[in-house]
PDB file of C-alpha atoms in Angstrom:
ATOM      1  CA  UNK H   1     122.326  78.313  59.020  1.00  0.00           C
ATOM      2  CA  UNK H   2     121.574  77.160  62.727  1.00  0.00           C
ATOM      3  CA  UNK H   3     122.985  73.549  61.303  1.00  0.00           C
ATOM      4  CA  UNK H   4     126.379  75.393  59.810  1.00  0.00           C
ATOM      5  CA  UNK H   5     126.695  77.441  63.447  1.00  0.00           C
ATOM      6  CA  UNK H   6     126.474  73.716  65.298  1.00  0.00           C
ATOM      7  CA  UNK H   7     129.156  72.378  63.124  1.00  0.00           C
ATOM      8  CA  UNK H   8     131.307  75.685  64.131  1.00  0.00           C
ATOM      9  CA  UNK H   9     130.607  75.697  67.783  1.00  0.00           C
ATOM     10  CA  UNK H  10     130.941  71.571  67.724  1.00  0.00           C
ATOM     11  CA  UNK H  11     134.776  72.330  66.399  1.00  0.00           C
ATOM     12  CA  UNK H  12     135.032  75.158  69.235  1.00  0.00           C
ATOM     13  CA  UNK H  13     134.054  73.564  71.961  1.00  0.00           C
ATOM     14  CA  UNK H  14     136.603  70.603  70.730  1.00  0.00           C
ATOM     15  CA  UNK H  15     139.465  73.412  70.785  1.00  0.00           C
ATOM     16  CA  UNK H  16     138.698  74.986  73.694  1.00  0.00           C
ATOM     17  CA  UNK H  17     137.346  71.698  75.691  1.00  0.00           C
ATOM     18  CA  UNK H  18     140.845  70.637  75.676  1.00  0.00           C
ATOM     19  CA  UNK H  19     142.280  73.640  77.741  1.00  0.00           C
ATOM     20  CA  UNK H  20     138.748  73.803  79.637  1.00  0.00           C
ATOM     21  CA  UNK H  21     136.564  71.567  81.453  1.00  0.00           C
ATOM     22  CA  UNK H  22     133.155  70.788  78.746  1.00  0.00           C
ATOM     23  CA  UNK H  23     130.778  72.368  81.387  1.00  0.00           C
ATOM     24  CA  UNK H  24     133.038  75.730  81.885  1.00  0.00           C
ATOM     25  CA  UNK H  25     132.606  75.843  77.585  1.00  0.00           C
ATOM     26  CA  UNK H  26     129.027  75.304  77.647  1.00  0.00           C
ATOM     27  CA  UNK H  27     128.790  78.365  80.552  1.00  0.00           C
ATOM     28  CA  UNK H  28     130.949  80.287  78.608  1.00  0.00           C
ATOM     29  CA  UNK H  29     129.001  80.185  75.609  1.00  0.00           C
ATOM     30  CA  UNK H  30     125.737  80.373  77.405  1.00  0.00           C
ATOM     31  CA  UNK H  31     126.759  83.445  79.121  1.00  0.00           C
ATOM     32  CA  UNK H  32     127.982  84.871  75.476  1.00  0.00           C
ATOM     33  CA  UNK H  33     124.552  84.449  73.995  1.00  0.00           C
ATOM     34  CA  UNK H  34     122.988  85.762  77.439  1.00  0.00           C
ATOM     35  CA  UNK H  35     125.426  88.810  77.008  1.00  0.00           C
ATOM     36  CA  UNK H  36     124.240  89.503  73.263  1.00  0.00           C
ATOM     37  CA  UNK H  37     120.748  89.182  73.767  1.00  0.00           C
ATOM     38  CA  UNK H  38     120.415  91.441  76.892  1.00  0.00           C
ATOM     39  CA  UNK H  39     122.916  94.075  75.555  1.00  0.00           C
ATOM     40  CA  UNK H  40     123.039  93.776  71.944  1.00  0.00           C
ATOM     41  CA  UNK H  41     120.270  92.380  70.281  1.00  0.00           C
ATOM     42  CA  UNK H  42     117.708  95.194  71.346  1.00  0.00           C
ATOM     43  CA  UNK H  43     119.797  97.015  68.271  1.00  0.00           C
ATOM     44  CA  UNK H  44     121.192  94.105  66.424  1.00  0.00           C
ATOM     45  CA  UNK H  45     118.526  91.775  67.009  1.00  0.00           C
ATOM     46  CA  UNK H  46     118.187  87.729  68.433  1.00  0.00           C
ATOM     47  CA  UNK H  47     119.472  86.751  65.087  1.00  0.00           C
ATOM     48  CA  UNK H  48     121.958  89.285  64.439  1.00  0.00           C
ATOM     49  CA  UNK H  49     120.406  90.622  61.482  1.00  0.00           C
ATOM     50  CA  UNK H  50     120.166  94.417  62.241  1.00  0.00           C
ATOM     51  CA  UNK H  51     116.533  93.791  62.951  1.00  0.00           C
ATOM     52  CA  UNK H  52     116.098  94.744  67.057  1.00  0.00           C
ATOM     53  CA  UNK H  53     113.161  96.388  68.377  1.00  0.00           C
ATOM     54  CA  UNK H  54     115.106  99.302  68.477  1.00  0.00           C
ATOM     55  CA  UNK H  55     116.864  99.416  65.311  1.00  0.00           C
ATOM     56  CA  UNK H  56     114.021 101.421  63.272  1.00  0.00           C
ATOM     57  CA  UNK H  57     115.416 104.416  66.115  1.00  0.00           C
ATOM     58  CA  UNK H  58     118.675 104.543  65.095  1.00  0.00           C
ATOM     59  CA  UNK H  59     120.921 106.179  62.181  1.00  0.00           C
ATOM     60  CA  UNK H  60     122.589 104.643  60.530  1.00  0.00           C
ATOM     61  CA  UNK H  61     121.213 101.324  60.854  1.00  0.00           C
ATOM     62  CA  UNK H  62     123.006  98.629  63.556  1.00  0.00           C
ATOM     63  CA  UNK H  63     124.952  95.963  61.325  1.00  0.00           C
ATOM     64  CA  UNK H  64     123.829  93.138  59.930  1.00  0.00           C
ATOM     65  CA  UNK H  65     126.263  90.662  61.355  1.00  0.00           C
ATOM     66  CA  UNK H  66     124.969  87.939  59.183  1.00  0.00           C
ATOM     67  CA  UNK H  67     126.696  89.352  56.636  1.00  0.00           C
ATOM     68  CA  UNK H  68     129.894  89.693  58.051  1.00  0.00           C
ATOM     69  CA  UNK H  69     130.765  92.213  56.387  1.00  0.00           C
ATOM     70  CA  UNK H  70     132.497  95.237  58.482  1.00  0.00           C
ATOM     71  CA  UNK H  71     134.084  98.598  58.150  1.00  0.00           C
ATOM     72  CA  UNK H  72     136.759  98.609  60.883  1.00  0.00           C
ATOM     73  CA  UNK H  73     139.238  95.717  60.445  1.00  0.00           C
ATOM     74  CA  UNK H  74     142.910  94.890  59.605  1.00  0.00           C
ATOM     75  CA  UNK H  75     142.481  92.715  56.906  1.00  0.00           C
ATOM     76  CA  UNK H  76     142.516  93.317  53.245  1.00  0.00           C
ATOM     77  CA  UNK H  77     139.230  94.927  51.396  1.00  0.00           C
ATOM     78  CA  UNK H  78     136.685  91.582  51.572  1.00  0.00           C
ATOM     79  CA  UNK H  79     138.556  89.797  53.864  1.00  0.00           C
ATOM     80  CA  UNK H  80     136.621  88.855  57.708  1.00  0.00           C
ATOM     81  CA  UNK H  81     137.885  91.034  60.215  1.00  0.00           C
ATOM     82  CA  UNK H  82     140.657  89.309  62.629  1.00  0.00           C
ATOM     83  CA  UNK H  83     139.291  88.604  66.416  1.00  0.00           C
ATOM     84  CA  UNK H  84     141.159  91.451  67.538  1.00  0.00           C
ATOM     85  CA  UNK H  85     139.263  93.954  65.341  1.00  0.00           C
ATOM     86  CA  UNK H  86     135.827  92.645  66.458  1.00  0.00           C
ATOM     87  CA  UNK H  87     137.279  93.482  69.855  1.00  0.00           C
ATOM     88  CA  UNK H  88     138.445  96.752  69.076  1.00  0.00           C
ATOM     89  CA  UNK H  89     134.866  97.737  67.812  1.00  0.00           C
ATOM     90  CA  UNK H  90     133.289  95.859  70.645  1.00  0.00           C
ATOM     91  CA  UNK H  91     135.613  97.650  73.701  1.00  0.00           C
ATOM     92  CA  UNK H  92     135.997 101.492  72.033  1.00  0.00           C
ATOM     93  CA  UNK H  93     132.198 101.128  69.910  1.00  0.00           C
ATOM     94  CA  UNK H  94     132.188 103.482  66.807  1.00  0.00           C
ATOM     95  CA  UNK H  95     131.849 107.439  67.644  1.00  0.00           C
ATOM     96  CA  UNK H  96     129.141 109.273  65.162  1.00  0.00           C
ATOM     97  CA  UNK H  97     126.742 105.933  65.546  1.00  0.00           C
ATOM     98  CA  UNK H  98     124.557 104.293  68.128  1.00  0.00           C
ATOM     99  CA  UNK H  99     127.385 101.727  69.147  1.00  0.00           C
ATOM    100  CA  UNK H 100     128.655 102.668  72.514  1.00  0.00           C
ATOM    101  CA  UNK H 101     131.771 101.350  73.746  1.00  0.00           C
ATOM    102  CA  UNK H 102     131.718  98.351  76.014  1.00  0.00           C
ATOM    103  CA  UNK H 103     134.586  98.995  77.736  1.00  0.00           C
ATOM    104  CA  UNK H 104     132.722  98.591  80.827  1.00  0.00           C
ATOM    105  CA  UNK H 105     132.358  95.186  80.726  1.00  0.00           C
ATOM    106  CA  UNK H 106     135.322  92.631  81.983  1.00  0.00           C
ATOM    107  CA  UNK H 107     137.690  91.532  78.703  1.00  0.00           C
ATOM    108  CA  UNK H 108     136.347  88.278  78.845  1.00  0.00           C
ATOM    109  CA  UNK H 109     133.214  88.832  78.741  1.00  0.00           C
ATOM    110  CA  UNK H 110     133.743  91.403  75.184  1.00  0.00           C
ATOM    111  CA  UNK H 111     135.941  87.973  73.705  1.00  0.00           C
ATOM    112  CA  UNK H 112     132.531  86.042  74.641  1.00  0.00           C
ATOM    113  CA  UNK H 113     130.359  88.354  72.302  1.00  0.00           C
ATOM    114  CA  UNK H 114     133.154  88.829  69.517  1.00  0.00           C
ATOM    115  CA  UNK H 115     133.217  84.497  69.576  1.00  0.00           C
ATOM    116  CA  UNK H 116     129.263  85.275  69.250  1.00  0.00           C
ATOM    117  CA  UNK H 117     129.147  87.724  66.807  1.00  0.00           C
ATOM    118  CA  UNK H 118     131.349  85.148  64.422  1.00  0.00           C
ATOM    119  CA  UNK H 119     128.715  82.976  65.045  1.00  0.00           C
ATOM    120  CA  UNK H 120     126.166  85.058  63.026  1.00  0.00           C
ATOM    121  CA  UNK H 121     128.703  84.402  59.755  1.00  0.00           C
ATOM    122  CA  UNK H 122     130.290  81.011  60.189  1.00  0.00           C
ATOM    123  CA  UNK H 123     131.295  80.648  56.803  1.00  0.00           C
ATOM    124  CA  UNK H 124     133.036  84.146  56.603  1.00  0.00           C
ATOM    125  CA  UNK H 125     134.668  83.633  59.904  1.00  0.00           C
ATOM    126  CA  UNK H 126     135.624  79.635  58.763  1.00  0.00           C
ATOM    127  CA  UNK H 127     139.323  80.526  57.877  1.00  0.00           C
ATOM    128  CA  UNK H 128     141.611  82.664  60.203  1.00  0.00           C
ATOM    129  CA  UNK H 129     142.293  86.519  58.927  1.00  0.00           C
ATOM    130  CA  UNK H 130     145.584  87.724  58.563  1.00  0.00           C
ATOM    131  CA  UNK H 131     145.812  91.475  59.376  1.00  0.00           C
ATOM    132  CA  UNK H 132     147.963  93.485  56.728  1.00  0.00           C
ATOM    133  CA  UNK H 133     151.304  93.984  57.325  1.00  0.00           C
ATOM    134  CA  UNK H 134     152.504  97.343  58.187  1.00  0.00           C
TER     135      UNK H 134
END
Protein backbone atom coordinates (compact mmCIF):
# COMPACT_ATOMS: atom_id res chain seq x y z
CA UNK A 1 0.00 0.00 0.00
CA UNK A 2 2.71 2.61 1.21
CA UNK A 3 4.38 1.75 -2.47
CA UNK A 4 0.76 2.46 -4.35
CA UNK A 5 0.40 5.93 -2.03
CA UNK A 6 4.19 6.97 -3.41
CA UNK A 7 3.17 6.38 -6.92
CA UNK A 8 -0.07 8.72 -6.13
CA UNK A 9 1.67 11.45 -4.29
CA UNK A 10 4.78 11.12 -7.00
CA UNK A 11 1.88 12.08 -9.78
CA UNK A 12 0.62 14.93 -7.25
CA UNK A 13 3.40 16.54 -6.50
CA UNK A 14 4.10 16.51 -10.54
CA UNK A 15 0.56 18.36 -10.90
CA UNK A 16 0.80 20.59 -8.35
CA UNK A 17 4.82 21.21 -8.61
CA UNK A 18 4.04 22.91 -11.75
CA UNK A 19 1.79 25.74 -10.24
CA UNK A 20 4.03 25.51 -6.92
CA UNK A 21 7.53 25.66 -6.02
CA UNK A 22 8.67 21.51 -5.03
CA UNK A 23 9.54 22.67 -1.43
CA UNK A 24 6.01 24.64 -0.87
CA UNK A 25 4.45 20.80 -2.06
CA UNK A 26 6.55 18.92 0.21
CA UNK A 27 5.36 21.59 3.26
CA UNK A 28 2.07 21.28 2.14
CA UNK A 29 1.89 17.72 2.38
CA UNK A 30 3.95 17.55 5.49
CA UNK A 31 1.70 19.88 7.21
CA UNK A 32 -1.43 17.59 5.85
CA UNK A 33 -0.08 14.50 7.52
CA UNK A 34 0.94 16.74 10.68
CA UNK A 35 -2.78 17.99 10.58
CA UNK A 36 -4.25 14.28 10.48
CA UNK A 37 -2.18 12.85 12.97
CA UNK A 38 -2.61 15.56 15.70
CA UNK A 39 -6.38 16.03 14.98
CA UNK A 40 -7.61 13.01 13.40
CA UNK A 41 -5.86 10.00 13.95
CA UNK A 42 -6.51 9.87 17.84
CA UNK A 43 -10.12 8.57 16.31
CA UNK A 44 -9.17 7.41 12.90
CA UNK A 45 -5.85 6.26 13.64
CA UNK A 46 -1.92 6.84 12.00
CA UNK A 47 -3.04 4.57 9.27
CA UNK A 48 -6.46 5.60 8.76
CA UNK A 49 -7.96 2.44 9.59
CA UNK A 50 -10.57 3.37 12.30
CA UNK A 51 -8.12 2.01 14.79
CA UNK A 52 -7.07 5.36 17.16
CA UNK A 53 -6.51 5.12 20.73
CA UNK A 54 -9.69 6.54 21.10
CA UNK A 55 -11.83 4.80 18.76
CA UNK A 56 -12.91 1.81 21.24
CA UNK A 57 -14.83 5.27 23.06
CA UNK A 58 -16.84 6.12 20.43
CA UNK A 59 -20.31 5.01 18.73
CA UNK A 60 -20.50 4.32 16.02
CA UNK A 61 -17.10 3.51 15.15
CA UNK A 62 -14.73 6.43 13.25
CA UNK A 63 -14.37 5.27 9.45
CA UNK A 64 -12.15 3.19 8.07
CA UNK A 65 -10.75 5.39 5.37
CA UNK A 66 -8.83 2.58 3.89
CA UNK A 67 -11.74 1.49 2.56
CA UNK A 68 -12.94 4.39 0.99
CA UNK A 69 -16.00 3.72 1.26
CA UNK A 70 -18.39 6.73 2.58
CA UNK A 71 -21.93 7.64 3.32
CA UNK A 72 -22.11 11.35 2.41
CA UNK A 73 -21.13 11.96 -1.25
CA UNK A 74 -22.49 13.08 -4.68
CA UNK A 75 -21.61 10.33 -6.65
CA UNK A 76 -23.54 7.32 -7.65
CA UNK A 77 -24.02 4.22 -5.02
CA UNK A 78 -20.11 2.67 -5.12
CA UNK A 79 -18.66 5.38 -6.68
CA UNK A 80 -15.52 7.52 -4.45
CA UNK A 81 -16.86 10.54 -3.15
CA UNK A 82 -15.83 13.84 -5.28
CA UNK A 83 -13.16 16.25 -3.34
CA UNK A 84 -15.85 18.49 -2.57
CA UNK A 85 -17.83 15.92 -0.53
CA UNK A 86 -14.76 14.92 1.56
CA UNK A 87 -14.77 18.65 2.26
CA UNK A 88 -18.22 18.96 3.08
CA UNK A 89 -17.84 16.13 5.77
CA UNK A 90 -14.51 17.49 6.82
CA UNK A 91 -15.82 21.49 7.33
CA UNK A 92 -19.71 20.70 8.73
CA UNK A 93 -18.49 16.88 10.47
CA UNK A 94 -21.57 14.51 10.74
CA UNK A 95 -24.24 15.48 13.64
CA UNK A 96 -25.42 12.17 15.77
CA UNK A 97 -21.50 10.87 15.64
CA UNK A 98 -18.17 11.73 17.17
CA UNK A 99 -17.04 13.79 13.99
CA UNK A 100 -17.07 17.40 14.87
CA UNK A 101 -16.98 19.93 12.30
CA UNK A 102 -13.68 21.49 11.39
CA UNK A 103 -14.85 24.51 10.34
CA UNK A 104 -12.46 26.11 12.57
CA UNK A 105 -9.62 25.46 10.77
CA UNK A 106 -8.47 27.79 7.58
CA UNK A 107 -9.96 26.13 4.03
CA UNK A 108 -6.70 25.19 3.11
CA UNK A 109 -5.73 23.52 5.65
CA UNK A 110 -9.41 21.08 5.50
CA UNK A 111 -8.27 20.60 1.35
CA UNK A 112 -4.79 19.39 2.98
CA UNK A 113 -6.54 16.53 5.06
CA UNK A 114 -9.29 15.69 2.33
CA UNK A 115 -5.85 15.30 -0.27
CA UNK A 116 -4.77 13.04 2.90
CA UNK A 117 -7.62 11.19 3.55
CA UNK A 118 -7.51 10.03 -0.43
CA UNK A 119 -4.32 8.95 0.39
CA UNK A 120 -5.59 6.14 2.72
CA UNK A 121 -7.51 4.62 -0.68
CA UNK A 122 -5.38 5.45 -3.68
CA UNK A 123 -6.87 3.07 -5.85
CA UNK A 124 -10.54 4.19 -5.09
CA UNK A 125 -9.60 7.78 -5.36
CA UNK A 126 -7.30 6.87 -8.84
CA UNK A 127 -10.07 8.16 -11.28
CA UNK A 128 -11.92 11.55 -10.80
CA UNK A 129 -15.81 11.26 -9.46
CA UNK A 130 -18.43 12.80 -11.24
CA UNK A 131 -21.21 14.02 -8.87
CA UNK A 132 -24.83 13.13 -10.18
CA UNK A 133 -26.54 15.43 -12.06
CA UNK A 134 -29.44 17.16 -10.61
Amino acid sequence: MMRLFARMSTLLIACMGASMGWGAVAHAQDRGHALFNEHCAPCHGPRGDGQGELSYLLYPSPRDLTRGSYKFRSTRSGEAPTAQDLLRTITNGIPGTSMPSWSSFPESDRQLLVGVVQSFAPRRFARPARPIAL
